[in-house]
Coordinates of C-alpha atoms and ligand atoms in Angstrom, one line a residue:
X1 CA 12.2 -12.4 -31.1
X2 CA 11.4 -13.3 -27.8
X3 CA 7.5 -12.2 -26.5
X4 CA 8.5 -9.7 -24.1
X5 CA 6.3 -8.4 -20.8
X6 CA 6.6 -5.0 -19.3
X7 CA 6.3 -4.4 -15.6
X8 CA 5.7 -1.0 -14.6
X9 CA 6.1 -0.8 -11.1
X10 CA 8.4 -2.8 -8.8
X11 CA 6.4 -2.6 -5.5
X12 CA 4.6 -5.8 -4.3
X13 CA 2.8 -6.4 -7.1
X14 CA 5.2 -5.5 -10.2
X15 CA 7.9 -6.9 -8.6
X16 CA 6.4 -10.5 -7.7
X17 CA 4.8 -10.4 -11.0
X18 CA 8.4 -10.0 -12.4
X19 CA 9.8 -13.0 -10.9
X20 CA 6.7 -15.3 -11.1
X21 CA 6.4 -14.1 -14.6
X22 CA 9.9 -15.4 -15.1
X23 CA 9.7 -18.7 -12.9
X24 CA 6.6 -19.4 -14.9
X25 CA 7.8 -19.0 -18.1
X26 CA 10.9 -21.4 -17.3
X27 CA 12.6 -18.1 -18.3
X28 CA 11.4 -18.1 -21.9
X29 CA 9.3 -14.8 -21.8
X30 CA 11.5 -11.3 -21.8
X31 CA 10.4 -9.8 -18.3
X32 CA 11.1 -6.2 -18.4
X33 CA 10.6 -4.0 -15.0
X34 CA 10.3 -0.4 -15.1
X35 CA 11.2 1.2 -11.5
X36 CA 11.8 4.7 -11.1
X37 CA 13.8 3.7 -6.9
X38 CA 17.0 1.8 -6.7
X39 CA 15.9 -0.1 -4.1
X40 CA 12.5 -1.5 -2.1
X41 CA 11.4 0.0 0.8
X42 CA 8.5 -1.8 2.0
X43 CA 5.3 0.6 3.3
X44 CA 4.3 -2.3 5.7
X45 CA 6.4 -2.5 8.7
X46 CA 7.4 1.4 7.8
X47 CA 5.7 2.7 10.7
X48 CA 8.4 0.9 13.1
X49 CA 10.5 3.9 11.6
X50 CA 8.4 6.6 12.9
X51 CA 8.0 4.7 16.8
X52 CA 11.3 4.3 16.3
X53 CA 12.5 0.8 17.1
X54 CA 13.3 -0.1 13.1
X55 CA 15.1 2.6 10.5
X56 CA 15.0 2.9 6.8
X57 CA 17.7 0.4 6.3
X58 CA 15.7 -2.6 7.8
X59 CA 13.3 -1.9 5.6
X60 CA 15.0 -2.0 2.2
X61 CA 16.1 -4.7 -0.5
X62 CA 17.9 -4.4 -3.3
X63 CA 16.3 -5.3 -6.8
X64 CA 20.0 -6.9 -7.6
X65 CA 18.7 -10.5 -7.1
X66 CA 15.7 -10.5 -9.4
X67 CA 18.5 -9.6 -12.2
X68 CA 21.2 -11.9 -11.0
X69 CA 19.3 -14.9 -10.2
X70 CA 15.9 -14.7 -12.0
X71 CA 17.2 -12.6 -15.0
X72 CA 14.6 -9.7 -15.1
X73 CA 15.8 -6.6 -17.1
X74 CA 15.8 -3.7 -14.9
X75 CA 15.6 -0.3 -16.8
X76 CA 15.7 2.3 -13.7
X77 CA 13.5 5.4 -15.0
X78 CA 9.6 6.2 -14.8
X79 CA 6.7 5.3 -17.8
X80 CA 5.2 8.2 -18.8
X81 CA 3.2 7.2 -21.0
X82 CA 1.5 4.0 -22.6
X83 CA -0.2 3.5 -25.9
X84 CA -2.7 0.5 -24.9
X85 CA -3.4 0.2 -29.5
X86 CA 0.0 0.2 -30.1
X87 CA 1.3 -2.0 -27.0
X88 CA 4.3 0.5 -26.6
X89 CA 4.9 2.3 -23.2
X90 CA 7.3 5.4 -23.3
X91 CA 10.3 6.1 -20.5
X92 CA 10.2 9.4 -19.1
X93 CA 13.9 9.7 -20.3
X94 CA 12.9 9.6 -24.0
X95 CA 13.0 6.1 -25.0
X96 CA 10.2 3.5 -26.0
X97 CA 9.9 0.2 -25.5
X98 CA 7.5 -2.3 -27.2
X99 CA 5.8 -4.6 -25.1
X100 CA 3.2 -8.4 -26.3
X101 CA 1.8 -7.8 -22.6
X102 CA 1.6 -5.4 -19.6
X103 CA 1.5 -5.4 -16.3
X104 CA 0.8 -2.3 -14.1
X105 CA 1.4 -2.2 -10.5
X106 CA 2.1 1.4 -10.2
X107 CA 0.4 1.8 -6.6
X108 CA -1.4 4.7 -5.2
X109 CA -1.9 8.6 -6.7
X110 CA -2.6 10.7 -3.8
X111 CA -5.6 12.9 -4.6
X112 CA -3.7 16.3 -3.0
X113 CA -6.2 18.6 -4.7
X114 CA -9.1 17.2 -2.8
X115 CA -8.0 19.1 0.4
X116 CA -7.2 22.8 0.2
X117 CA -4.0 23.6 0.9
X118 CA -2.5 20.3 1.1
X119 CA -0.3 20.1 -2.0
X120 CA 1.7 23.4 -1.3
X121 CA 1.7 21.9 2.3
X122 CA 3.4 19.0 1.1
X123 CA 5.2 20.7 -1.2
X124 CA 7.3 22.7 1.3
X125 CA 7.7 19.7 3.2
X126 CA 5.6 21.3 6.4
X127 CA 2.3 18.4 6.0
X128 CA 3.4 15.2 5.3
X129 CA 2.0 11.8 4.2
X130 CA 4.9 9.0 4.4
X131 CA 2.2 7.1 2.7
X132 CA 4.8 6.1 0.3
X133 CA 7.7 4.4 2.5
X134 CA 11.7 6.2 2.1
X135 CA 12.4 9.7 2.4
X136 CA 9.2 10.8 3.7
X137 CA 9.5 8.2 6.2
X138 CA 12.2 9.9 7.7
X139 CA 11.3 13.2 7.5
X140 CA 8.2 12.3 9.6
X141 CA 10.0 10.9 12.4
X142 CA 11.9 14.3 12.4
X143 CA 9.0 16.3 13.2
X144 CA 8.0 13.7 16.0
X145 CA 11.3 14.2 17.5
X146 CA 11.1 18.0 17.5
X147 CA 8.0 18.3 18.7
X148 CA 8.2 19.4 22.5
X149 CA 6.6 17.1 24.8
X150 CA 3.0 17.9 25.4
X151 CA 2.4 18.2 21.9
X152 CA -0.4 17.1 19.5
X153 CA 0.6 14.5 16.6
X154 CA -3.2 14.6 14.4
X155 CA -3.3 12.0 11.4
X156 CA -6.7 12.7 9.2
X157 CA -7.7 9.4 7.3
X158 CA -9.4 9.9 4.2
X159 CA -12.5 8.0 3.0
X160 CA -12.2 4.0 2.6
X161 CA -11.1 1.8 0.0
X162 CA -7.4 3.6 0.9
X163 CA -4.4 1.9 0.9
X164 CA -3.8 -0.5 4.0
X165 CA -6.9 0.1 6.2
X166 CA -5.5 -1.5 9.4
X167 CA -2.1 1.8 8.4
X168 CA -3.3 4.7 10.1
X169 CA -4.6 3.0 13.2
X170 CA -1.0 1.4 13.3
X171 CA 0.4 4.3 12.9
X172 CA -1.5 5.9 15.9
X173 CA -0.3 2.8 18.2
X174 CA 3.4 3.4 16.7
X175 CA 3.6 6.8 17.7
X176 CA 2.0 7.0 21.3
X177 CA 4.5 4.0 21.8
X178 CA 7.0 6.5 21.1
X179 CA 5.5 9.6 23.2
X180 CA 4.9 7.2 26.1
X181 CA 8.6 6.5 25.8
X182 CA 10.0 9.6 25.5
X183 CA 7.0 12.2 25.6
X184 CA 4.2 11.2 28.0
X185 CA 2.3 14.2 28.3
X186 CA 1.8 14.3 24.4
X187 CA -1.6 13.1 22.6
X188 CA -2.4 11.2 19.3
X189 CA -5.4 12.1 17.5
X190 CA -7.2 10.0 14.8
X191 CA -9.4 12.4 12.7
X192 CA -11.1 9.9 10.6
X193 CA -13.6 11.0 8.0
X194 CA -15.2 7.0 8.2
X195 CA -17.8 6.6 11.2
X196 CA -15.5 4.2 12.6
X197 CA -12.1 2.7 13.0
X198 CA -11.9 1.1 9.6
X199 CA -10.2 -2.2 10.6
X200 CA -9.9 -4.5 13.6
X201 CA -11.6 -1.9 15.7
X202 CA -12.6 -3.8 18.7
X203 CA -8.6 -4.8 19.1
X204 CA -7.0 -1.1 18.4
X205 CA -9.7 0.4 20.9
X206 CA -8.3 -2.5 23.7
X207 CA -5.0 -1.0 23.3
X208 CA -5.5 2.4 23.2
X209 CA -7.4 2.1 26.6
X210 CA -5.1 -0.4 27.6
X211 CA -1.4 0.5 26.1
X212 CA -1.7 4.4 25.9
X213 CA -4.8 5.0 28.4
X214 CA -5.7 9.1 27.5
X215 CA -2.7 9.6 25.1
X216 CA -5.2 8.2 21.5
X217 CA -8.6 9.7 21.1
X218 CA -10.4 8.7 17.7
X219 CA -13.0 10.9 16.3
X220 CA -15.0 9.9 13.5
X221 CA -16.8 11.9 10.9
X222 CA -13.8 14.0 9.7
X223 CA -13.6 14.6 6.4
X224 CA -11.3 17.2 6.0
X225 CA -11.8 20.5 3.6
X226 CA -9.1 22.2 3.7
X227 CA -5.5 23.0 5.4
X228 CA -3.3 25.8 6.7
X229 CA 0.6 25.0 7.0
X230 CA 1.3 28.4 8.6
X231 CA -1.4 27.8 11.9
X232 CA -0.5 24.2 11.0
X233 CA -4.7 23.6 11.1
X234 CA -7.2 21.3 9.9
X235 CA -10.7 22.3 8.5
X236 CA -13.2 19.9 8.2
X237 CA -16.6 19.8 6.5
X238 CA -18.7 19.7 9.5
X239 CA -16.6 19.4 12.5
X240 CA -14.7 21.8 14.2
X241 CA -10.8 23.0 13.4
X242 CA -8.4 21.1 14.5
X243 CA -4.7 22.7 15.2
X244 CA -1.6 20.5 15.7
X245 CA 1.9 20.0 15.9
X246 CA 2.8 17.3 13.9
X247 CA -0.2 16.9 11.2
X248 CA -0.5 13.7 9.1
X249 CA -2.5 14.4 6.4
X250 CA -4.0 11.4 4.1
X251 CA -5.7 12.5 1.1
X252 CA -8.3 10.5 -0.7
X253 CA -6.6 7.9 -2.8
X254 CA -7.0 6.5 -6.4
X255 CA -4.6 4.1 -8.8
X256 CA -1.4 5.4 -9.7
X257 CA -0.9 8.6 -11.7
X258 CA 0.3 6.2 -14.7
X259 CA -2.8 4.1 -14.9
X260 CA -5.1 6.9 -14.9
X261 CA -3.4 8.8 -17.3
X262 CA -3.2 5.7 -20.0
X263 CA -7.3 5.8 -19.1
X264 CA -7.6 2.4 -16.9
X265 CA -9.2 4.3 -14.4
X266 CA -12.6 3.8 -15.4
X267 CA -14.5 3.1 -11.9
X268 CA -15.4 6.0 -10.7
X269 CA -12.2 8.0 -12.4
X270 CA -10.5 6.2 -9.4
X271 CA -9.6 2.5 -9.6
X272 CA -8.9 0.3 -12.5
X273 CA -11.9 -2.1 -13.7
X274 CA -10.1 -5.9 -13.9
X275 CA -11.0 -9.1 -15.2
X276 CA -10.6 -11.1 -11.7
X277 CA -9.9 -14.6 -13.1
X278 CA -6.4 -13.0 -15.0
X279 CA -6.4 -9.3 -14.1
X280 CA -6.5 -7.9 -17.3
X281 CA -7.9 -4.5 -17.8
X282 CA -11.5 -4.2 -18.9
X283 CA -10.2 -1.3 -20.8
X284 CA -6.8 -3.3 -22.5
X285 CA -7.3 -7.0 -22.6
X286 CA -3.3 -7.1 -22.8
X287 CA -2.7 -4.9 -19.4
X288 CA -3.2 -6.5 -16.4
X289 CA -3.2 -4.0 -13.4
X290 CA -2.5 -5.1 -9.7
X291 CA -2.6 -4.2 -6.6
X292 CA -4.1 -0.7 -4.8
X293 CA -4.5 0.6 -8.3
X294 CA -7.3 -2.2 -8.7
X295 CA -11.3 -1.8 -8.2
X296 CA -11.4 -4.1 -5.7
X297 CA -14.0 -6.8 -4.8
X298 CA -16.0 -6.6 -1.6
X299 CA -13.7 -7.1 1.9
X300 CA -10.8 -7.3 -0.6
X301 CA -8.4 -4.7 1.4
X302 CA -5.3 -2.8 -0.2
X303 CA -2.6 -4.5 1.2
X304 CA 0.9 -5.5 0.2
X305 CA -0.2 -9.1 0.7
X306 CA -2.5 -9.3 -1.7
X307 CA -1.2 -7.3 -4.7
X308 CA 1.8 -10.3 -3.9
X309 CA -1.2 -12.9 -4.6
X310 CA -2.8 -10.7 -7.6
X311 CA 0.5 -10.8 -9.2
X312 CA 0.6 -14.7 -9.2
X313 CA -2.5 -15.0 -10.5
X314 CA -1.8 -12.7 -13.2
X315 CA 1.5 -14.2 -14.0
X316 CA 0.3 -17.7 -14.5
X317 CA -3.0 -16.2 -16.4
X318 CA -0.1 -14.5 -19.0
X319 CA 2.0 -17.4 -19.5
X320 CA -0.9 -19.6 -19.5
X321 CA -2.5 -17.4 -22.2
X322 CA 0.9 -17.1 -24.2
X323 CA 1.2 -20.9 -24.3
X324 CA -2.5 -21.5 -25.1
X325 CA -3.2 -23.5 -22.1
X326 CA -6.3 -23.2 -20.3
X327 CA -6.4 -20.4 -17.4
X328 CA -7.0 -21.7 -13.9
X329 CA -10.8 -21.4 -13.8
X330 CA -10.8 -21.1 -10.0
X331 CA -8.2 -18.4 -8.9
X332 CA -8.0 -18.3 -4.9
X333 CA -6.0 -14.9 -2.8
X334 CA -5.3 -15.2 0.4
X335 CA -4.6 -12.2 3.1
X336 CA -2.6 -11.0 6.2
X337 CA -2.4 -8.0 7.6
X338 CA -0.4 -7.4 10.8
X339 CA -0.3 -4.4 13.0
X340 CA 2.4 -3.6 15.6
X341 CA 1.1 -1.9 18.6
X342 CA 4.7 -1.0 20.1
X343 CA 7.3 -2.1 19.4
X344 CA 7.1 -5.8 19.6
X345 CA 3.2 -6.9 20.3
X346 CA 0.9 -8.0 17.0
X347 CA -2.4 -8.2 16.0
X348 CA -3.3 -9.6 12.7
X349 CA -6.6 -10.0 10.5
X350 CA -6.9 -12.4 7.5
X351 CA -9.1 -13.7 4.8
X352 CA -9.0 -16.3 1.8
X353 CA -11.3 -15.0 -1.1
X354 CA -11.8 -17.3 -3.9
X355 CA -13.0 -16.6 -7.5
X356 CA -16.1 -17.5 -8.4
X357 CA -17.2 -17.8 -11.8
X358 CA -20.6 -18.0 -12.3
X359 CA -20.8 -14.5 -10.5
X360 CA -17.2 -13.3 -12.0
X361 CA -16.0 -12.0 -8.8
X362 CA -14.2 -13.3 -5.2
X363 CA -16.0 -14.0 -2.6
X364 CA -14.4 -14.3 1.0
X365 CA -14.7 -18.6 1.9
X366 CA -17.1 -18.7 4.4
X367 CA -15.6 -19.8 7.5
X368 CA -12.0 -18.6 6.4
X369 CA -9.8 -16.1 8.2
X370 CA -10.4 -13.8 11.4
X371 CA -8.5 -11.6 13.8
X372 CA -6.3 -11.9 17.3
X373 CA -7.4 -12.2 20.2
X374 CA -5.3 -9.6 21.2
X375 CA -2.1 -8.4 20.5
X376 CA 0.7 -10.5 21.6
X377 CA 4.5 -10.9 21.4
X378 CA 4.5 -14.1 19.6
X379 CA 2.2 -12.5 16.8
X380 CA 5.3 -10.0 16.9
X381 CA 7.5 -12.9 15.5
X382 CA 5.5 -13.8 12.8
X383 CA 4.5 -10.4 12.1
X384 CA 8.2 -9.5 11.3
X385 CA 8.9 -12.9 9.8
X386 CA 5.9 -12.2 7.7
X387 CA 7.6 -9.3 6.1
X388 CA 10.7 -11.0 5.7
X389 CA 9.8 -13.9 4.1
X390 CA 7.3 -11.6 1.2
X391 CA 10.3 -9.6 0.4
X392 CA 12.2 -13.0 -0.1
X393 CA 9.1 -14.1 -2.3
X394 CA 9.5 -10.6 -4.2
X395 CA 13.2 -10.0 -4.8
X396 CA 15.2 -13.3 -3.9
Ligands
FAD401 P1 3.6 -0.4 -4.4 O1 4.1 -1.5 -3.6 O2 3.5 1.0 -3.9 O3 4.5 -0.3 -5.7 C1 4.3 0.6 -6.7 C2 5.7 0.9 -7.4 O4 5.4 1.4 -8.7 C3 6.6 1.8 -6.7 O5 7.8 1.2 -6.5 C4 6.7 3.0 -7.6 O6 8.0 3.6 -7.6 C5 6.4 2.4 -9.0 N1 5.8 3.3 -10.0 C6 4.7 4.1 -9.8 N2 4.5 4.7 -11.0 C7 5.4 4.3 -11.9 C8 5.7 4.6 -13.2 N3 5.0 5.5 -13.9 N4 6.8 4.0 -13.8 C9 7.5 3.1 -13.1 N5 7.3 2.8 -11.9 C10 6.3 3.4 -11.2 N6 0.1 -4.2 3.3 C11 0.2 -5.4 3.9 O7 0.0 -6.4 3.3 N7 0.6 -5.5 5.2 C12 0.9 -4.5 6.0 O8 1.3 -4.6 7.2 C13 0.9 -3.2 5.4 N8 1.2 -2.1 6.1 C14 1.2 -0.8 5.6 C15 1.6 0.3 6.3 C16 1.6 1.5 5.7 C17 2.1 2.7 6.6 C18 1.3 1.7 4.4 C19 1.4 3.0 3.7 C20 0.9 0.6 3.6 C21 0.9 -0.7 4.2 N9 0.4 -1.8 3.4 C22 0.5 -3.0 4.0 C23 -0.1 -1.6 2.1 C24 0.9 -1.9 1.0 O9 2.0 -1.1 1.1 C25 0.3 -1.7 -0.4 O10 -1.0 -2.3 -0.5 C26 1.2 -2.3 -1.5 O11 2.4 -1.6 -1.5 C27 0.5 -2.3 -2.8 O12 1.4 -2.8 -3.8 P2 1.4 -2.1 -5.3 O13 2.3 -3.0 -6.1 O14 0.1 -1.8 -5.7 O15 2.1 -0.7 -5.0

């Protein structure tokens, strides 16, 4: 019998994991992926859909490849459950499947009970998130369309780490792009319960004075306590109500329902503990766990990009493991994130953090990295080009 790994999770880190795992290997090692969707949609670039210069369609890829050409055993259904002592995980349609190693990639649990309200909200479809690209996606840019011009769109950003901290600030440039367009007496606000923006502040405060001059007001300090769908209104621990048209609610976040419920999540009840040199589990030395579901080292962000580069280090730590070779001592992730301001101009931050042993964490290389100048058309190009060429790395 073949040692087989089980992916759970075919996002950007389960499914990179899959192939690489796979490549690796020189196909010797079973690579089974568990996805619940029949096809990607990526969250970066998502927020083209709601300025509405990109749709759903642009942003999906079919798993077909990573079958056809890098023979990875899809099985289309959700784990709901994992036994770490008996390395079986079980399929939420009944069956079980036995697994030598693990990998979890399972993304983000949004924490809907830490805000009053929010999960009936959500439930009935009146507060959204579309922090999880497809469906929701859609359904957001609906409610931006109805909305009469003159309107207020509010998105509430919870406490960082959160996934993608550069998102909601993108998200604001992405929908006054659209209201300047088609809706120019409308107003964005950013209720952000962090002091400040979060991420490339300096360059989203240019172009909100610049791009979309009284349209975006930030306000920081908002942690928000509670809401009410009916008077569509925000409540927030210390500042005032806020009512809107269109509310954007982002709860606190922590790792996906899966890994907390097979006990990973032992920072904080919130994000998964890891080995950094191979990702395993400090729980389950046979589980590695990726992406946002990860604690995360310091300026480490949760971003697409890097749960792609967690996912190669991971692979090459399981195969190299496996085969009894020695695991790369030195393990180095790089980062990009881009943000599109309209519909075509970029900015970008990155970073290159490199494992260090003697301290048993990454450290950003000194010197590495930065941010734009300011956002540019040109940064457009490789900010699109970007995205196609990871979801080519993922699932080609
Ligand atoms: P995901 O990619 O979310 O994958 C998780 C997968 O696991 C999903 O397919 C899900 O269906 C599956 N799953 C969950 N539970 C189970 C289960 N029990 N069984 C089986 N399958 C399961 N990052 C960037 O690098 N650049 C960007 O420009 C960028 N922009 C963003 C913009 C927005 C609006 C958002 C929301 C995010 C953005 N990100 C960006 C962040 C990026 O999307 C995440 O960091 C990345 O998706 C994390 O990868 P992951 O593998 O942890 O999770």
């Amino acid at each position: 019998e073949r040692t087989r790994v089980l992916v759970v999770g075919g996002g950007y880190g389960g499914a990179t994991a899959a192939k690489y795992l796979r490549l690796f290997s020189g196909g010797k090692l079973d690579v089974v992926l568990v996805e619940p969707n029949d096809a990607f949609v990526s969250c970066p670039v998502s927020n083209l859909v709601l300025g509405g210069s990109k749709t759903l369609t642009d942003i999906t890829t079919p798993y077909d490849t990573l079958a056809a050409r890098h023979g990875v055993r899809i099985v289309k259904d959700t784990v709901a459950s994992i036994d770490a002592a008996k390395k079986t995980a079980t399929l939420a349609s009944g069956p079980t499947i036995a697994w030598d190693k693990l990998v979890l990639s399972p993304g983000v649990d949004l924490m809907f009970d830490s805000i009053a309200g929010l999960r009936a909200a959500h439930t009935e479809g009146r507060i959204l998130q579309a922090w999880k690209a497809g469906p929701e996606t859609a359904a957001l840019r609906r409610q931006l369309e109805a909305m009469p011009d003159g309107g207020v769109y509010a998105i509430v950003v919870p406490e960082a780490p959160y996934r993608c901290p550069p998102g909601p600030y993108e998200r604001a440039c992405q929908v006054a792009a659209y209201f300047k367009a088609a809706k120019p007496k409308s107003k964005v606000l950013i209720l952000d319960a962090n002091p400040d923006v979060t991420s490339k502040g300096p360059l989203f405060k240019k172009v909100w004075a610049e791009s979309y001059p009284g349209m975006v007001e930030f306000r920081g300090q908002h942690k928000a306590a509670s809401v009410d769908a009916r008077s569509n209104t925000v409540k927030f621990e210390v500042q005032e109500d806020v009512k809107a048209d269109v509310l954007n609610v982002l709860p606190p976040m922590r790792a996906g329902a899966i890994a907390v419920q097979a006990g990973l999540a032992n920072m904080n009840q919130r994000w998964c503990g890891v080995n950094y040199q191979t990702f395993a589990s400090t729980v389950a030395p046979d589980i590695h766990v990726l992406g946002d579901s990860i604690q995360i080292a310091p300026a480490m962000p949760k971003s697409g990009h890097m749960a792609n580069n967690h996912a190669k280090v991971a692979a090459a730590a399981i195969v190299a493991q496996l085969a009894g070779w020695e695991i790369n001592p030195a393990p180095m992730l790089t980062n990009t994130c881009y943000s599109f301001v309209d519909a075509k101009r970029v900015i970008h931050v990155a970073s290159v953090h490199e494992y260090v042993a003697a301290e048993k964490t990454f450290k950003t290389v000194a010197g590495s990295g930065g941010v734009s100048t300011g956002p540019t058309e040109l940064e457009g190009e490789y900010g699109w080009n970007w995205a196609r060429t990871i979801w080519a790395d993922m699932l080609s």
